[in-house]
Tab-separated table of C-alpha atoms in Angstrom:
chain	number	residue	atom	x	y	z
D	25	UNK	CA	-38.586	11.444	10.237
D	26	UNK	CA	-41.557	10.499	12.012
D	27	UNK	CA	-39.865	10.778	15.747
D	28	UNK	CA	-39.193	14.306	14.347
D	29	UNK	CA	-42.549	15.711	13.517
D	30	UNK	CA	-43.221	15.916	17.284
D	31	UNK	CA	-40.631	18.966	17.414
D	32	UNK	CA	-40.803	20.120	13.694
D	33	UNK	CA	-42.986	22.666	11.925
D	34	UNK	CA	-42.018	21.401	8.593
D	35	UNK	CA	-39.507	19.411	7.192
D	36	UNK	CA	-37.410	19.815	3.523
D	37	UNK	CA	-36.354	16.408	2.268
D	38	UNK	CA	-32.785	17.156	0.433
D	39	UNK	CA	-33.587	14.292	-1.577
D	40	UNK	CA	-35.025	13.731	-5.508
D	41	UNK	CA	-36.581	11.137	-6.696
D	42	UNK	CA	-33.450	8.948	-7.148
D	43	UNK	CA	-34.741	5.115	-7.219
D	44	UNK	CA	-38.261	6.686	-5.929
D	45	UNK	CA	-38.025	7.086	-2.705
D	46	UNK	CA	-40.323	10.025	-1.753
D	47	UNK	CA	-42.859	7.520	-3.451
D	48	UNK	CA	-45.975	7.355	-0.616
D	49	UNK	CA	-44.023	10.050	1.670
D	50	UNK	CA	-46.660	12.167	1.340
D	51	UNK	CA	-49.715	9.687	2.481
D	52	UNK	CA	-47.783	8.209	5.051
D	53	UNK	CA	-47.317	11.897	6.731
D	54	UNK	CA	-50.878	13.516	6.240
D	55	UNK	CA	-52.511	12.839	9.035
D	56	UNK	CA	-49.087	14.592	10.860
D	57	UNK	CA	-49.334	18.363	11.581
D	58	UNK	CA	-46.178	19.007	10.061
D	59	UNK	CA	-46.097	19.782	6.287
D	60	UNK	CA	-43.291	18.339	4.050
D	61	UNK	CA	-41.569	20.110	1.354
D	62	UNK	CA	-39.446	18.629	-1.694
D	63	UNK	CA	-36.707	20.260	-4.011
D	64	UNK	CA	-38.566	21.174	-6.673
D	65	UNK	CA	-37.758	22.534	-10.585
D	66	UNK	CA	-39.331	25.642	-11.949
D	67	UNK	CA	-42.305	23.616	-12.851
D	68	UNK	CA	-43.365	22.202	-9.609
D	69	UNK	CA	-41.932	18.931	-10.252
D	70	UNK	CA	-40.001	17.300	-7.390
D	71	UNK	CA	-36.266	16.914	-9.384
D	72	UNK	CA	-34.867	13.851	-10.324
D	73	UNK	CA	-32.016	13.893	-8.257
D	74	UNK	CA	-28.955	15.800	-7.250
D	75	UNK	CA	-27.386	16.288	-10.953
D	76	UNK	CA	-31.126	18.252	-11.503
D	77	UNK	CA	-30.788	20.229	-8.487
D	78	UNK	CA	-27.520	21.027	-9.481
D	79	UNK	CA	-28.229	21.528	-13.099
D	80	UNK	CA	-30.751	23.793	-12.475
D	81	UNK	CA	-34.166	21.457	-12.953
D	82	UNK	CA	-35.243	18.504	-14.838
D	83	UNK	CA	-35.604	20.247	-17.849
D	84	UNK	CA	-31.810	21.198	-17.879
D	85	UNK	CA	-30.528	17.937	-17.051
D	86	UNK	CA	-32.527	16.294	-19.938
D	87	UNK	CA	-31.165	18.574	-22.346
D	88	UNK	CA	-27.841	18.165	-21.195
D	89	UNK	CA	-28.195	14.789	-21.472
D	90	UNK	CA	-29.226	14.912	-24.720
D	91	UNK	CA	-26.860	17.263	-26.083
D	92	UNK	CA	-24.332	13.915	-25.411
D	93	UNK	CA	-25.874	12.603	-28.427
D	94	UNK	CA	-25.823	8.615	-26.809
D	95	UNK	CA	-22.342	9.790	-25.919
D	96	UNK	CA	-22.586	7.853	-22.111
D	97	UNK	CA	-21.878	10.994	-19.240
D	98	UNK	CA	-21.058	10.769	-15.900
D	99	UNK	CA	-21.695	13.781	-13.749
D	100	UNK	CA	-19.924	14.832	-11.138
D	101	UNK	CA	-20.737	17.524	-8.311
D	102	UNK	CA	-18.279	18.054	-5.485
D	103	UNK	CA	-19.670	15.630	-3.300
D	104	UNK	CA	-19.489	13.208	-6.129
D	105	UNK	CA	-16.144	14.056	-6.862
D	106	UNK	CA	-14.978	13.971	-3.590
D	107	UNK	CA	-15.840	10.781	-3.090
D	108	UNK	CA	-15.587	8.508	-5.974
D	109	UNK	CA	-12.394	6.357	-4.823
D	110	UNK	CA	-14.286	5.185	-1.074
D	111	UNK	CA	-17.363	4.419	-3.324
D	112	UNK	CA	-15.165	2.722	-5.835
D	113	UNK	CA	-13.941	0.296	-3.323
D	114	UNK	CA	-17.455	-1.106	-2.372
D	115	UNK	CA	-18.700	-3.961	-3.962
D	116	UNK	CA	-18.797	-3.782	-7.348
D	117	UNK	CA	-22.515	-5.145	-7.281
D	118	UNK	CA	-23.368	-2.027	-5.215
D	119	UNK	CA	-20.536	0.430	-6.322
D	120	UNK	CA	-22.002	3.230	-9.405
D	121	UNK	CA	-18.390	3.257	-9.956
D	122	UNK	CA	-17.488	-0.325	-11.717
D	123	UNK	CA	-14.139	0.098	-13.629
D	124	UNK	CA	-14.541	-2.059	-16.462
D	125	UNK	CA	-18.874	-0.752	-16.943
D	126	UNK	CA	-17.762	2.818	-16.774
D	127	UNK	CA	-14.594	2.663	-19.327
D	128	UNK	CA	-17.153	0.282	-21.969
D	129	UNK	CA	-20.251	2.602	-21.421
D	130	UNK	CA	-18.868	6.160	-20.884
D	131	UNK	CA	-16.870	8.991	-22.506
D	132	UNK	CA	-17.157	12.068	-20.564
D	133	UNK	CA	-16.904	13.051	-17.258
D	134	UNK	CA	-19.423	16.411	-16.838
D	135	UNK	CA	-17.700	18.555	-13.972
D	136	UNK	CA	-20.487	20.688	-12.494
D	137	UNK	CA	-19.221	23.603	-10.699
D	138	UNK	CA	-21.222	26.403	-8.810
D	139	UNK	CA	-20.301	29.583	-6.498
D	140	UNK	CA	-19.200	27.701	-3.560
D	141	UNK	CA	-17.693	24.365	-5.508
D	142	UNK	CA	-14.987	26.456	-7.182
D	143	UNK	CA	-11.472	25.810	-6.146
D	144	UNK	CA	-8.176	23.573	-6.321
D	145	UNK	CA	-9.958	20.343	-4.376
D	146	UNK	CA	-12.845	19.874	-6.709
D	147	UNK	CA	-10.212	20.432	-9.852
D	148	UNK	CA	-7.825	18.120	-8.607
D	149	UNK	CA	-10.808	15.074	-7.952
D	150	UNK	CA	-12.310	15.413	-11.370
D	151	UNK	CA	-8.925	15.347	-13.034
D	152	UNK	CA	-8.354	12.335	-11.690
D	153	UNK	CA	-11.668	10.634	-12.203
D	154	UNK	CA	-11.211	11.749	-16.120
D	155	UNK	CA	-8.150	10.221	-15.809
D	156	UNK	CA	-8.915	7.076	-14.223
D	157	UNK	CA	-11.845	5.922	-16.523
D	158	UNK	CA	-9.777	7.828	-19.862
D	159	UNK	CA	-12.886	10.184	-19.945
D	160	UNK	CA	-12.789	13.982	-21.462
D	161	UNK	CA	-14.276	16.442	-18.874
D	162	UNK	CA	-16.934	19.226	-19.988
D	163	UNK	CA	-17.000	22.023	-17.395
D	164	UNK	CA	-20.888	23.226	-17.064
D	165	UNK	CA	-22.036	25.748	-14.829
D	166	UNK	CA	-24.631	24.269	-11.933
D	167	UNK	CA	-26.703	26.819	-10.033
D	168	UNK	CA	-27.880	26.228	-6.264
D	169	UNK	CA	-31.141	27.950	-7.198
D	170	UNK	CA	-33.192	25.061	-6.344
D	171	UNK	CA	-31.881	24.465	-3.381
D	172	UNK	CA	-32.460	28.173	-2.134
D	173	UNK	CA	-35.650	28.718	-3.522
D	174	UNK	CA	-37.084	25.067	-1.886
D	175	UNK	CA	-35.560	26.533	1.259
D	176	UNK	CA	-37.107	29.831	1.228
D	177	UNK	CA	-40.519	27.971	0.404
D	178	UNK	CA	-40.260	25.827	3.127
D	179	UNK	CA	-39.130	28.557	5.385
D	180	UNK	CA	-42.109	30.750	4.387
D	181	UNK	CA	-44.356	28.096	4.504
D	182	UNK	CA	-43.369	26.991	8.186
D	183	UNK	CA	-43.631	30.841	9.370
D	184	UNK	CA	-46.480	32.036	8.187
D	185	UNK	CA	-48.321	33.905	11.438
D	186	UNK	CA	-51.533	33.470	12.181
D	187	UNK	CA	-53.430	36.790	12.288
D	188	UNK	CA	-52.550	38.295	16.033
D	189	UNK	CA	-56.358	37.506	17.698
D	190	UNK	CA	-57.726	40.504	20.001
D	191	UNK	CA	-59.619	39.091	23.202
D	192	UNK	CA	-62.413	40.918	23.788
């Protein structure tokens, strides 16, 4: 990122705060004339990760999490579920996708759809996770709100004019 702040007016990290890694971004880039911005929830607060941005904020995620009632939830997004049997092969020290973990620990597989996840593809790969691990699938709603509202900040942030200044 740094090599890019030469060329950049501002920069929107597509990131949450999975594992904390924004931690310090901030200090280590304010002496830089080039002002970060983060995907943040309706309160300000930079999300927790992708499952908030797609859930619509931190506050939606938590109840959804909640409404499992200790019931354990995996959530899947497109990406996710488009990609589960490469990250399944890793490791399974590094893999989030350990066979025997998943089918002790969790139930239900939450299939997060939004207006451009719909279709056939994303159907198909969270079948087939559900079916996999032996989980149910609940079907929620996600929203890319966050995403487009962070952008349009950081877009309006980055071109903002200065007033046009008359010589005399």
């Amino acid at each position: 990122m740094k090599e890019m702040v030469e060329y950049s007016d501002g920069i929107l990290i597509f990131y949450g705060n999975c594992g904390r890694p924004l931690r310090g971004l901030e200090v280590e880039f304010k002496d830089f004339n080039c002002p970060l911005y983060f995907l943040e929830d309706e309160k300000g607060n930079i999300v927790d990760d992708c499952i908030s941005v797609a859930l619509g904020g931190n506050d939606n995620y938590a109840e959804v999490m909640q409404s499992g009632n200790g019931t354990g939830m995996i959530y899947l997004t497109p990406m996710w579920a488009s990609s589960w049997k490469e990250m399944r092969m890793e490791p399974s020290d590094t893999s989030d996708f350990n066979v025997s973990f998943l089918k002790r620990h969790y139930r239900k597989v939450v299939k997060i759809s939004n207006e451009i996840s719909m279709g056939s593809e994303f159907d198909k790969n969270v079948l087939n996770y559900a079916r996999t691990y032996d989980m149910s699938i609940i079907e929620m709603k996600g929203s890319m709100e966050i995403a487009m509202k962070s952008y349009m900040n950081a877009r309006n942030g980055i071109c903002k004019k200065d007033p046009i200044q008359k010589s005399s």
